Structure formats: C-alpha cells, structure tokens
Amino acid sequence: MKKVFFAFAILLVLSCSGNDGAGLKLMTPVKFSEVSIDDSFWSGRLQKHKDNTVAVCIDQIENQTGRMRNFENAAKGEGEHSGIFFDDSDVYKALEGMAYSLQLFPNPALEAKCDEWIDKISAAQQSDGYINTYYTLTGLDRRWTDMDKHEMYCAGHMTEAAVAYYLATGKRKLLDVCIRMADHMMSVFGPEGRQWVPGHEEIELALVKLYEVTGEKKYLDFAGWLLDQRGHGYGSYGDERTWPGIYYQDEVPVRELSRITGHAVRAMYLYCGMADVAAYTGDTELIAALDRLWDHVVNRNMYITGGIGQSARNEGITEDYDLPNLTAYCETCASVGMVYWNWRMLQFTGDGKYADVMERSLYNGALAGISLEGDKFFYVNPLESTGGHHRQEWYGCACCPSQICRFLPSIGNYIYCGSDKALWVNLYMGNEADVTLSGKPVRINQSTGYPWDGSVAVKLQMEQPVKGELRLRIPSWCRNYTLAVNGQAFAAPVEKGYAVLSRKWNNGDSVELVFDMPVEMVAADPRVKEDVGKRAVQRGPLVYCLEEADNPDGFDALTLPENAGFEFEYKPDKLSGIVEITSPGLTFIPYYAWDNRSPGKMKVWVPLTQNTINQ
Ligand code: FUB
Ligand code: ZN
C-alpha cells in the first residue's frame, strides 16, 4: 500500500452542542466477555498484556515493592506499612486486569494467583469490615479522619476488582469482603451518620457496580449520597490542607458543576460516578451538569491526543486553552478516565461526539501509556520531549501501570452497544460477538484493517430474518465514505454521527464500509497560544508525531510547509507494524508508538515553515 495525498488544514474549532443528554440510558454496552477480538492491531496488544503486563504487575506487587507484604502484615497486625497510603489500590487494579485477562485467556495458574491474593486481602480485613493496610499498620485510631487519605478510593478499586473476578469466575470471596467494607462505611457515614467527602473519587462508580451485582439498592443510594456531599463545605482534608476544595471537585455541588477543575483523574472518576448514578435514578440535573462539563473539557481543556490535565503541580487542570506541550501532564489514568466517561455519556444519547472523543483518548492518550512490549509505562504523556522522557517499568506512585493493566483487556467493552431496535457499532476492530438485534440473537463478525486503513466488513448471522437497525459510527475525522449492503451501494441517513441501516436482515448479510483516511494537518483553536503557527498530523483516529530516531538531523529546526504533501506506507517491521507518514525531510510515526526505540526528542505540534504560511 503506497499512496500520496495532499493534506489540507482543518481548524479544530470544536463547537458546543445542545443539551440532549437528559434521561435514562438509551443503550447498553455489549460486554467484552461476549466479544472475541481477532484483530491485526489489537490482538498482539492483548497477548503482550497477558504475557508481559500482568507479569510485571505481579512481580512489582509481590517482589519489587511491599504492596503484597502490606496485606500480609495487616493480617498479622504487625510490621510496617511500606510505600504510599493508597498502594493497596494498585493490587486491586492489577487484580481487576487479571480477572479480565482470565476471561480472554483462561489460565489456571493465573486464577490460582488471584485466589492467593484474595486470601491475603481477605485476611487483612478487620472484624468490623474495615480494610486498608495503611491505617491497619499505622494506627487504626486515625482511620476516617482525613478525607484525602483514599480509604474509600481503595475500597472502590477493591470493589471493581471483586466484581470483575466474580463475573470472571463466579467466586465471591472478594465480593463478600467488599460487601462487609461497604456495610461498614454505611454504618459510619450517611444521612443518619457522619458526613464525608471522598478526597479521591472512585467509590461512587464502584458502589453502582456493587449495586448491579448484588441488586442491593442501598449501595446505589449511598453512591448518590456521597455525590451530594460535595460542594457544601463538609470536606476536611488533613491537618494542613494543601489544596483548596476546587482541587477535589468539592467547591460546587455536583448538580451545579459546569467547569472541570483540579485533579484530572479525580474529575474523571467523579463524572463516571455521576453518570452511573443518573443512569439508574434518571436524575436529569446530573446529566445536564455532565453535558456542561463535557463541553468545557473537550472544547477548552483537551489535548489533540484526548489527554487532559495540563499541569504537574496539581496533576490537573489550569486555565481554558492553556495547553502547553512540553510540560503537558496528560496522566495515562486521565486518558483512560476520558474513555470511561465518554463511553458512559455515549450510552445516554447515542451521540457519536462522545464515541469520537472515546476513540481519540483510546488510540492516542491512553495507548501511549504502555510500551509496545507491554512491559513499560508512561505516567505523564507530554506532546513534546527534549529527550529525557521515557517509559518505566514501574513508578513509586504506580497508578498508571495498574490502570493500563485493568483497562487494556477490557477494550472489547467499547465496540458495541444495543438499544431497543438497534445495534450500535462504536469502534472498528476485528472481532466476533454474540449480540441481540430487536431482541433476537445475532452473531456479528467485523473484519478491518483499522486504524491503518478505513475498510470495514461486517457480516451478520442469524436463525431467522430480523428487522432492525444497524447503526455504524461515522467518525468525525472522516469526510468521505462509501457504504454497501451485500455489494450494493446503500443510502443510509446519518443521525448524530451514526449511519442508520434500517432493514430486514437475513442470515449472511454483509455490510461494506470504506472510510477515506487521508493524512491531515490539523490546526489548534487559535486561543491555544502554544500551538499558534504550528500544525499536527493526523490520519484516521491516530495522532502522529516526529521522533528523533527517524529525524536525527536538526530536530529542533524541523518545520512543516503549510502546503506540505504527504505519503504513507504500511511498515510491517517497524514498531510492531505501523503506517509511517512522510513529507519531504520529515518522518512521522503514531504518537502512541514513540519512545520504543533509542531515546530522543519528540514533538506532536510542528512549527510551520515561515515562508509558506497563508500560501
Ligand atoms: O491519588 C491516587 C492516584 O495517584 C491519582 O489518581 C493519580 O493522579 C496519582 O496521584
Ligand atoms: Zn495514573
């Protein structure tokens, strides 16, 4: 494949759209466990996760750091706590990833390892249900005194792991630990108890998962109560409060929120929790707040990579349109959070604008967080490097490696959603899945070269003909596409970014979708001072970058003519297989793939060649 395209500049001016998100969820995702991924881009990543990422996490948790020893010590009630006060959460997040991996690749040895960990976790639980190795080993008398100490955050991650493991294996030992911890929390806090504002959100969305799996509405109610604790001045974070309430999203009641503030990952988990509670309560005020927040995040505070959080100082948000490249924080966890949150927003409305952001954050901001081998991680994801920024196997604060460990094997979650009469295809990757259409079982098969080329073939198998809609997402980056059913051109109206193919489907029907995928130069919103006079290169869902390994001469002086022409070519042996983009004197690689070779400089936004501007 070798083609030449002349690029055109597009202005990335993102417009506000109306508030049409109110109400209960329109659609339900097809779970990753129902989807069997067989894809030239993703299958290798899932293999590396199974073989390398999980192994790194186990080794770090058991041998290189004291994370598992903390549980052993807490069970004995003696010994020191080592590491950070929220290190338990990494054990839980890795365990959640292991549970997902088991669903993709059954593995008795890995399951035995999970059971061993769960025994140790369970042994560290106090008789009243409380569980947290930091306070157990440093003084239980001080528990529940500092809202920034992540006790509920750790409980939330334990709950997500427990639900994942229960769904993967049917084993409920860890789930019972979580139920006892949740009941303990509800015996201390709540309308009849003490007030509490979790300094790091996470428990809210986890309690909704606990509600889903137990059917106990009290957990949903507690999640809603915790959300409504915020923004009333109840928060108290340690003796010497380093951060104001705005850092914790505790400045404004959740229903009145309209601007993202503070710590980026906390904000993402809060918005997910708001969406999850609203999905069951039908709370339109929460949804309206989420709509306002989405506009503010995406149109003023998001990088082209789908990453958020401009500053290392607060691991979060600074000011609108302040998007520095070299010092961009863009924590991997925040990009994963963007996927989680946009996926939830999509389910309320079926609006492709959420899937577009989900895809952007997935393929760029989040995927950059893990090496091609799956054994090294980025915590911070700048859009420019002077050569000193590299992936590491682990971090003192290891939230990002454990985040990627749980996120990657669950990518199958984001491909399909079902609604009353429609099957929605949100992401394109090769897979087979058992789904329903208009309540009837259907087997769907997707094959595609995405993200390297825009051809997608969908096949449907069913016992009886089924009347219903297949809704295929037309990504916002795509300006031209063709659509055919059984080889015949098919005119389908596009509603909110989805082509609606409404017909009676027969066994063996096929759909062929071809997206034009030219190389494009992208200009930032002119209010982003850092990117004035610069362009980024994008093709399909992928943002590209220049890396010194490909451009060794005069890297700092490289510029891009405004009328640049581009070629692109699939290189199977380069960086595990990429489409490389070239323009005279410049070689671009996908941003996610940088820092997998010799260390060097990198940049996403490239200055325009001075004498070519406005030609
Ligand atoms: O505080 C827990 C996690 O550690 C946060 O989500 C990350 O930003 C890192 O600070
Ligand atoms: Zn992180």
XYZ file of C-alpha atoms and ligand atoms in Angstrom:
626
model
C 0.000 0.000 0.000
C 1.585 3.250 -1.033
C -0.476 6.320 -1.759
C 0.062 10.034 -1.975
C -2.329 12.574 -0.610
C -2.154 16.297 -0.413
C -3.078 17.390 3.013
C -5.376 20.217 3.904
C -5.504 22.138 7.076
C -8.580 21.916 9.200
C -9.352 24.181 12.071
C -10.016 22.249 15.212
C -12.682 24.601 16.468
C -14.984 22.483 18.490
C -18.466 23.809 18.754
C -20.899 23.441 21.601
C -23.909 21.276 21.029
C -27.219 21.260 22.762
C -28.182 19.519 25.951
C -29.882 16.431 24.689
C -28.410 14.060 27.211
C -31.145 14.085 29.813
C -32.851 10.856 30.736
C -32.080 7.224 31.283
C -29.596 5.353 29.165
C -30.589 4.781 25.581
C -28.286 1.840 25.084
C -26.417 -0.907 26.885
C -22.886 -1.980 26.032
C -22.136 -5.488 24.866
C -19.703 -6.809 27.479
C -16.123 -7.542 26.425
C -16.607 -11.120 27.568
C -19.148 -11.558 24.722
C -16.694 -10.221 22.164
C -13.886 -12.289 20.744
C -11.243 -9.935 19.348
C -9.226 -11.136 16.359
C -7.565 -8.048 15.050
C -4.245 -7.206 13.453
C -3.838 -4.122 15.639
C -5.304 -5.170 18.995
C -4.751 -8.939 19.305
C -0.985 -8.509 19.657
C -1.511 -5.908 22.370
C -3.787 -8.260 24.282
C -1.203 -11.048 24.016
C 1.519 -8.739 25.325
C -0.777 -7.735 28.164
C -1.309 -11.371 29.093
C 2.361 -12.288 28.785
C 4.152 -9.151 29.943
C 1.944 -6.558 31.606
C 0.400 -8.975 34.067
C 3.833 -10.462 34.850
C 5.334 -7.023 35.515
C 2.465 -6.119 37.847
C 2.723 -9.382 39.781
C 6.490 -9.063 40.146
C 6.267 -5.444 41.297
C 3.444 -6.115 43.722
C 4.957 -9.278 45.221
C 8.703 -8.835 44.937
C 9.931 -5.400 43.968
C 7.682 -3.413 46.311
C 5.968 -4.071 49.630
C 2.423 -3.944 48.319
C 1.550 -7.569 48.991
C 3.592 -7.619 52.180
C 1.407 -4.790 53.467
C -1.575 -7.145 53.275
C 0.379 -9.952 54.952
C 1.459 -7.601 57.735
C -2.026 -6.194 58.145
C -3.400 -9.722 58.507
C -0.907 -10.409 61.304
C -1.475 -6.972 62.817
C 2.258 -6.325 62.991
C 5.060 -4.989 60.864
C 5.457 -1.783 58.929
C 3.489 -0.313 56.102
C 5.688 0.437 53.139
C 5.006 2.724 50.219
C 2.214 5.254 49.721
C -1.019 5.232 51.711
C -3.066 4.246 48.648
C -0.796 1.465 47.390
C -3.488 -1.135 48.113
C -5.304 0.244 45.085
C -2.573 -0.995 42.714
C -3.071 -4.529 43.948
C -6.793 -4.218 43.313
C -6.364 -2.645 39.866
C -3.866 -5.311 38.782
C -6.237 -7.964 40.113
C -9.079 -6.442 38.084
C -6.886 -6.627 34.977
C -6.008 -10.234 35.774
C -9.710 -11.052 36.091
C -10.395 -9.567 32.648
C -7.397 -11.376 31.188
C -8.753 -14.666 32.563
C -11.944 -14.092 30.605
C -9.976 -13.634 27.400
C -7.355 -16.314 28.079
C -8.385 -18.911 30.670
C -5.301 -19.701 32.743
C -5.486 -21.898 35.879
C -2.107 -20.663 37.188
C -3.197 -17.028 36.945
C -6.515 -17.863 38.575
C -4.630 -19.568 41.425
C -2.523 -16.418 41.816
C -5.690 -14.314 42.028
C -7.094 -16.663 44.681
C -3.849 -16.441 46.651
C -4.030 -12.626 46.594
C -7.698 -12.662 47.529
C -6.948 -14.879 50.539
C -4.329 -12.382 51.691
C -6.620 -9.413 51.115
C -9.457 -11.099 52.949
C -7.185 -11.914 55.906
C -6.353 -8.208 56.217
C -9.982 -7.218 56.795
C -10.888 -6.068 60.301
C -13.729 -7.701 62.194
C -15.980 -4.661 61.629
C -15.445 -4.849 57.869
C -12.839 -2.088 57.582
C -9.971 -2.799 55.232
C -6.996 -0.599 54.453
C -3.427 -1.708 55.114
C -2.101 1.827 55.646
C -4.271 2.558 58.663
C -4.194 -1.008 59.946
C -0.406 -0.782 60.143
C -0.008 2.853 61.178
C -2.877 3.321 63.632
C -6.486 2.305 63.246
C -7.453 5.029 65.719
C -6.766 7.570 62.968
C -8.912 5.913 60.311
C -11.664 8.039 58.789
C -10.048 11.259 59.990
C -8.554 12.591 56.769
C -10.710 12.717 53.670
C -7.633 12.840 51.434
C -6.254 9.527 52.606
C -8.023 7.464 49.930
C -9.739 4.911 52.173
C -12.868 4.973 50.024
C -10.749 5.186 46.870
C -9.035 1.917 47.799
C -12.380 0.380 48.747
C -13.707 1.415 45.341
C -10.885 -0.230 43.451
C -11.250 -3.349 45.583
C -14.923 -3.408 44.634
C -14.230 -3.062 40.914
C -11.720 -5.931 41.178
C -14.157 -8.060 43.165
C -16.985 -7.573 40.685
C -14.643 -8.357 37.790
C -13.380 -11.524 39.468
C -16.850 -12.633 40.453
C -18.073 -12.202 36.870
C -14.982 -13.975 35.532
C -15.010 -16.982 37.870
C -18.223 -16.997 39.910
C -16.073 -16.842 43.047
C -17.392 -14.377 45.587
C -14.849 -14.328 48.408
C -13.545 -10.856 47.495
C -17.061 -9.661 46.753
C -18.035 -10.580 50.304
C -15.051 -8.627 51.628
C -16.343 -5.626 49.657
C -19.873 -6.033 50.912
C -18.607 -6.048 54.503
C -16.490 -2.925 53.803
C -19.412 -1.150 52.112
C -21.688 -2.012 55.021
C -19.031 -0.776 57.426
C -18.789 2.541 55.557
C -22.550 2.883 55.588
C -22.618 2.241 59.331
C -20.285 5.204 59.849
C -21.400 7.633 57.121
C -24.718 8.538 55.566
C -27.882 10.513 56.205
C -28.035 9.134 59.758
C -24.275 9.133 60.300
C -21.222 11.279 59.667
C -20.647 13.474 56.650
C -17.777 12.580 54.329
C -16.373 13.837 51.054
C -14.058 11.234 49.497
C -10.918 13.201 48.603
C -10.319 10.985 45.580
C -13.488 9.897 43.842
C -13.852 6.265 42.735
C -16.082 4.742 45.396
C -19.190 6.237 43.765
C -18.894 4.356 40.470
C -17.766 1.226 42.328
C -20.837 1.278 44.586
C -23.007 1.322 41.474
C -21.190 -1.812 40.272
C -21.827 -3.361 43.683
C -25.488 -2.445 43.317
C -25.595 -4.030 39.868
C -24.112 -7.290 41.018
C -25.959 -7.617 44.356
C -29.246 -5.896 43.475
C -28.981 -4.079 46.832
C -30.295 -0.579 46.217
C -28.709 0.737 49.406
C -25.361 0.816 47.585
C -26.784 2.946 44.780
C -28.349 5.263 47.367
C -25.048 5.559 49.222
C -23.273 6.431 45.961
C -25.839 9.177 45.330
C -25.487 10.438 48.901
C -21.701 10.649 48.555
C -22.042 12.638 45.326
C -24.327 15.102 47.044
C -21.883 15.581 49.911
C -19.615 17.534 47.609
C -19.582 21.296 47.346
C -21.154 22.153 50.706
C -18.034 22.802 52.770
C -18.148 19.424 54.513
C -14.741 18.397 53.174
C -11.760 18.401 55.513
C -8.511 17.126 54.089
C -5.788 16.514 56.665
C -4.372 18.837 59.278
C -2.552 21.042 56.856
C -4.776 21.319 53.881
C -2.522 21.710 50.863
C -5.226 22.038 48.293
C -8.426 24.043 48.180
C -11.751 22.305 47.609
C -11.575 23.070 43.900
C -8.731 20.520 43.567
C -11.054 17.827 44.925
C -14.101 18.921 42.894
C -15.537 19.957 46.266
C -16.188 23.615 45.533
C -19.601 23.409 43.896
C -22.488 20.927 44.414
C -22.338 18.322 41.665
C -25.597 19.422 40.058
C -24.202 22.933 39.574
C -20.888 21.926 38.032
C -20.068 23.464 34.674
C -16.255 23.618 34.603
C -13.659 20.935 35.096
C -11.300 21.884 37.910
C -8.491 20.404 39.929
C -7.058 16.936 39.743
C -7.855 15.369 36.372
C -8.236 11.700 37.343
C -10.437 12.602 40.307
C -12.637 14.642 37.971
C -12.961 11.736 35.523
C -13.967 9.279 38.222
C -16.444 11.784 39.626
C -18.099 12.268 36.246
C -18.281 8.492 35.763
C -19.922 8.141 39.166
C -22.414 10.903 38.331
C -23.294 9.188 35.058
C -23.676 5.804 36.735
C -25.966 7.108 39.449
C -28.006 9.124 36.943
C -28.413 6.053 34.745
C -30.438 4.403 37.489
C -32.087 7.394 39.172
C -32.887 9.278 35.947
C -31.500 12.391 37.603
C -31.653 14.935 34.801
C -29.770 17.559 36.809
C -26.741 15.302 36.958
C -26.914 14.667 33.232
C -27.256 18.375 32.470
C -24.186 19.063 34.601
C -22.271 16.345 32.743
C -23.221 17.898 29.410
C -21.898 21.268 30.549
C -18.735 19.668 31.874
C -18.195 17.766 28.646
C -18.285 20.964 26.590
C -15.853 22.592 28.958
C -13.438 19.659 28.984
C -13.456 18.870 25.289
C -13.651 22.351 23.812
C -11.234 24.123 26.125
C -9.067 21.716 28.071
C -8.397 18.650 25.959
C -5.234 17.940 24.006
C -5.378 16.585 20.464
C -4.348 13.218 21.956
C -7.536 13.106 24.039
C -5.395 13.633 27.138
C -6.309 16.088 29.862
C -4.516 17.744 32.774
C -2.067 20.462 31.765
C -0.051 20.728 34.941
C 2.127 18.503 37.120
C 1.554 20.879 40.046
C -1.992 19.679 40.688
C -1.873 16.711 38.308
C -4.681 18.510 36.636
C -6.385 21.463 35.106
C -5.046 25.017 34.772
C -6.903 27.510 32.600
C -9.015 27.265 29.479
C -6.935 26.975 26.295
C -3.716 26.686 28.297
C -2.326 23.583 26.590
C 1.471 23.512 26.878
C 3.126 20.644 25.024
C 6.484 20.116 26.728
C 5.032 20.297 30.218
C 1.693 18.664 29.429
C 0.825 16.271 32.252
C -1.833 14.165 30.486
C -1.630 11.383 33.037
C -2.315 7.986 31.496
C -5.036 7.426 34.108
C -6.767 10.617 32.978
C -6.879 9.450 29.349
C -8.281 6.107 30.447
C -10.754 8.105 32.537
C -11.774 10.003 29.395
C -12.570 6.672 27.731
C -14.595 5.541 30.736
C -16.524 8.800 30.966
C -17.216 9.286 27.246
C -18.382 5.692 26.985
C -20.945 6.426 29.685
C -22.057 9.664 28.003
C -22.483 7.811 24.718
C -24.885 5.393 26.366
C -27.254 8.210 27.369
C -27.603 9.727 23.938
C -26.145 7.618 21.172
C -24.341 10.757 20.084
C -21.196 9.956 18.141
C -19.412 13.019 19.514
C -18.755 11.010 22.673
C -17.501 7.993 20.728
C -15.201 10.322 18.782
C -13.561 11.521 21.982
C -13.524 7.996 23.382
C -11.669 6.825 20.285
C -9.259 9.775 20.361
C -8.345 9.154 24.006
C -8.103 5.397 23.472
C -5.798 5.329 20.430
C -3.617 8.223 21.487
C -3.555 9.421 25.100
C -4.219 6.035 26.710
C -2.362 3.730 24.330
C 0.781 5.854 24.602
C 0.801 4.891 28.280
C 2.138 1.398 27.583
C 5.161 0.216 25.578
C 4.707 -1.970 22.530
C 6.012 -4.920 24.559
C 3.533 -4.175 27.339
C 6.272 -4.048 29.942
C 6.907 -0.322 30.436
C 4.591 2.573 31.141
C 4.265 6.298 30.877
C 2.696 8.125 33.780
C 2.960 11.550 32.133
C 2.266 11.918 28.403
C 3.679 15.212 27.081
C 3.198 16.204 23.462
C 6.821 17.241 23.173
C 10.051 15.954 24.697
C 13.602 17.264 24.697
C 14.846 13.693 25.039
C 14.615 12.954 28.738
C 11.134 11.471 28.995
C 10.931 7.676 28.982
C 8.694 4.821 29.935
C 9.487 2.998 33.153
C 8.617 -0.474 34.367
C 7.028 0.935 37.491
C 6.637 4.150 39.461
C 6.690 4.995 43.173
C 3.108 6.070 42.581
C 2.064 3.243 40.260
C -1.497 4.217 39.456
C -0.813 4.285 35.709
C 0.752 0.831 35.214
C -2.055 -0.774 37.213
C -4.598 1.363 35.343
C -3.385 0.154 31.970
C -3.313 -3.396 33.320
C -7.044 -3.251 34.003
C -8.004 -1.160 31.013
C -6.411 -2.934 28.049
C -8.078 -6.340 28.350
C -11.477 -4.644 28.641
C -11.320 -2.783 25.306
C -13.920 -5.158 23.899
C -16.441 -3.289 26.066
C -16.397 -0.244 23.833
C -17.144 -1.766 20.452
C -20.900 -2.429 20.528
C -23.991 -1.172 22.279
C -27.540 -2.437 21.961
C -30.764 -0.466 22.218
C -34.412 -1.464 21.697
C -34.272 -1.750 17.945
C -30.639 -1.063 17.085
C -27.174 -2.489 17.314
C -24.596 0.289 17.539
C -21.048 -0.172 16.246
C -18.910 2.376 18.065
C -15.397 1.182 17.345
C -13.901 -0.709 14.464
C -11.733 -3.707 15.229
C -11.766 -7.308 14.060
C -13.975 -9.452 16.244
C -16.914 -11.802 16.518
C -19.652 -11.216 19.047
C -22.977 -12.629 20.085
C -25.387 -9.725 20.309
C -29.091 -9.100 20.024
C -30.959 -7.077 17.443
C -34.605 -6.239 18.118
C -34.413 -8.828 20.893
C -33.258 -11.631 18.567
C -29.844 -13.322 18.826
C -27.422 -12.313 16.092
C -23.790 -13.156 15.528
C -21.788 -10.243 14.201
C -18.393 -10.510 12.594
C -16.208 -7.490 11.861
C -13.009 -7.548 9.872
C -10.979 -4.442 9.240
C -7.512 -3.012 8.768
C -8.378 -0.136 11.117
C -6.654 2.049 12.205
C -4.280 1.637 9.253
C -6.955 1.600 6.587
C -10.594 2.520 6.587
C -12.166 -0.644 5.166
C -14.616 -2.415 7.431
C -16.591 -5.550 6.556
C -19.469 -6.581 8.799
C -21.257 -9.932 8.469
C -24.428 -10.926 10.260
C -25.614 -14.427 11.026
C -28.997 -15.319 12.481
C -31.503 -18.147 12.504
C -34.492 -16.055 11.407
C -34.588 -12.755 9.495
C -34.544 -9.799 11.889
C -35.943 -6.320 11.300
C -33.859 -3.672 12.981
C -31.214 -1.004 12.682
C -27.513 -1.436 12.366
C -26.005 1.879 13.410
C -22.460 2.305 12.186
C -20.413 5.146 13.568
C -19.046 7.582 11.008
C -16.038 9.026 12.826
C -15.847 12.811 12.858
C -12.374 12.651 11.298
C -13.897 11.055 8.179
C -15.126 13.347 5.440
C -15.944 10.762 2.767
C -17.021 7.170 2.941
C -18.887 4.568 0.937
C -21.402 2.130 2.282
C -22.769 -1.010 0.661
C -25.027 -3.860 1.732
C -24.402 -7.193 0.053
C -22.277 -5.407 -2.502
C -24.932 -2.811 -3.453
C -24.458 0.873 -2.583
C -26.730 1.686 0.333
C -28.014 5.162 1.243
C -28.278 5.430 4.989
C -29.209 8.621 6.833
C -26.653 9.746 9.403
C -28.020 10.580 12.827
C -25.687 12.066 15.418
C -22.651 10.549 13.757
C -24.104 7.085 13.097
C -25.224 5.795 9.682
C -28.608 4.172 10.285
C -29.108 0.999 8.223
C -32.702 0.095 8.840
C -33.949 -3.045 7.087
C -34.885 -6.646 7.382
C -31.611 -8.520 7.868
C -31.111 -12.023 6.551
C -28.615 -14.649 7.547
C -25.297 -13.970 5.815
C -25.972 -10.312 5.028
C -22.852 -8.227 4.765
C -22.066 -4.548 5.026
C -19.019 -2.945 3.497
C -17.921 0.412 4.813
C -14.903 2.266 3.482
C -13.690 5.434 5.182
C -11.360 7.720 3.297
C -8.333 8.077 5.520
C -6.144 10.854 4.122
C -3.305 12.455 6.033
C -4.497 15.720 7.512
C -2.776 18.705 9.007
C -4.658 19.976 11.998
C -4.561 23.480 13.418
C -5.418 24.109 17.028
C -8.056 26.519 18.193
C -6.341 29.913 17.807
C -6.872 30.603 21.511
C -4.301 27.897 22.266
C -1.259 30.197 22.279
C 1.216 27.327 22.466
C 0.137 25.977 19.069
C -0.153 29.197 17.096
C 1.805 28.799 13.859
C 2.025 25.036 14.285
C 0.289 22.015 12.812
C -0.229 18.468 13.954
C -0.522 15.487 11.627
C -3.368 13.058 11.959
C -4.601 10.112 9.926
C -7.824 8.412 10.805
C -8.049 8.098 14.584
C -4.291 8.383 15.075
C -2.330 11.476 16.013
C 1.223 11.374 14.698
C 4.485 12.793 15.995
C 8.047 13.407 14.894
C 10.612 11.403 16.830
C 14.351 11.982 16.732
C 15.015 8.303 15.932
C 13.501 8.908 12.472
C 14.572 12.526 12.123
C 18.121 12.627 13.532
C 19.317 15.801 11.801
C 18.470 19.199 13.227
C 15.371 18.014 15.039
C 14.734 21.347 16.784
C 14.725 23.215 13.478
C 12.258 20.941 11.675
C 9.300 22.733 10.150
C 6.304 21.773 8.079
C 5.252 23.736 4.989
C 1.613 24.778 5.157
C 1.075 23.156 1.761
C 3.001 20.007 2.656
C 2.359 16.848 0.686
C 2.394 13.506 2.436
C 2.947 9.885 1.592
C 2.085 6.993 3.778
C 3.094 3.371 3.795
C 2.478 0.365 5.988
C 5.762 -0.833 7.501
C 5.176 -4.295 8.976
C 8.570 -4.483 10.678
C 8.601 -1.047 12.202
C 7.311 -0.511 15.753
C 5.246 -3.740 15.636
C 3.710 -2.620 12.361
C 2.697 0.958 11.686
C 1.638 3.196 8.857
C 4.502 5.638 8.611
C 3.829 9.083 7.182
C 6.466 11.039 5.331
C 6.699 14.519 3.933
C 9.950 15.724 2.319
C 12.548 15.769 5.123
C 10.124 14.543 7.790
C 9.058 11.125 9.036
C 6.047 10.802 11.321
C 5.057 7.831 13.492
C 1.879 7.330 15.532
C 2.123 9.155 18.850
C 1.260 6.020 20.805
C 4.404 4.313 19.453
C 7.003 6.879 20.480
C 9.802 6.062 22.958
C 10.014 2.437 21.940
C 13.455 2.806 20.370
C 16.594 4.811 21.124
C 15.866 7.729 23.439
C 15.386 11.064 21.764
C 13.296 14.127 21.188
C 9.677 14.118 20.114
C 7.024 16.624 19.121
C 3.380 16.482 18.012
C 2.881 20.126 17.081
C 5.356 21.149 14.366
C 6.080 24.810 13.519
C 5.018 25.878 10.054
C 7.767 26.834 7.626
C 7.691 30.628 7.811
C 7.594 31.498 4.110
C 4.790 29.040 3.419
C 2.191 30.465 5.763
C -1.029 31.617 4.076
C 0.142 30.478 0.663
O -4.082 9.535 44.173
C -4.239 8.311 43.506
C -3.673 8.403 42.119
O -2.283 8.689 42.206
C -4.237 9.526 41.292
O -5.368 9.200 40.577
C -3.096 9.858 40.409
O -3.212 11.100 39.809
C -1.925 9.739 41.336
O -1.768 10.890 42.079
Zn -2.129 7.304 36.981
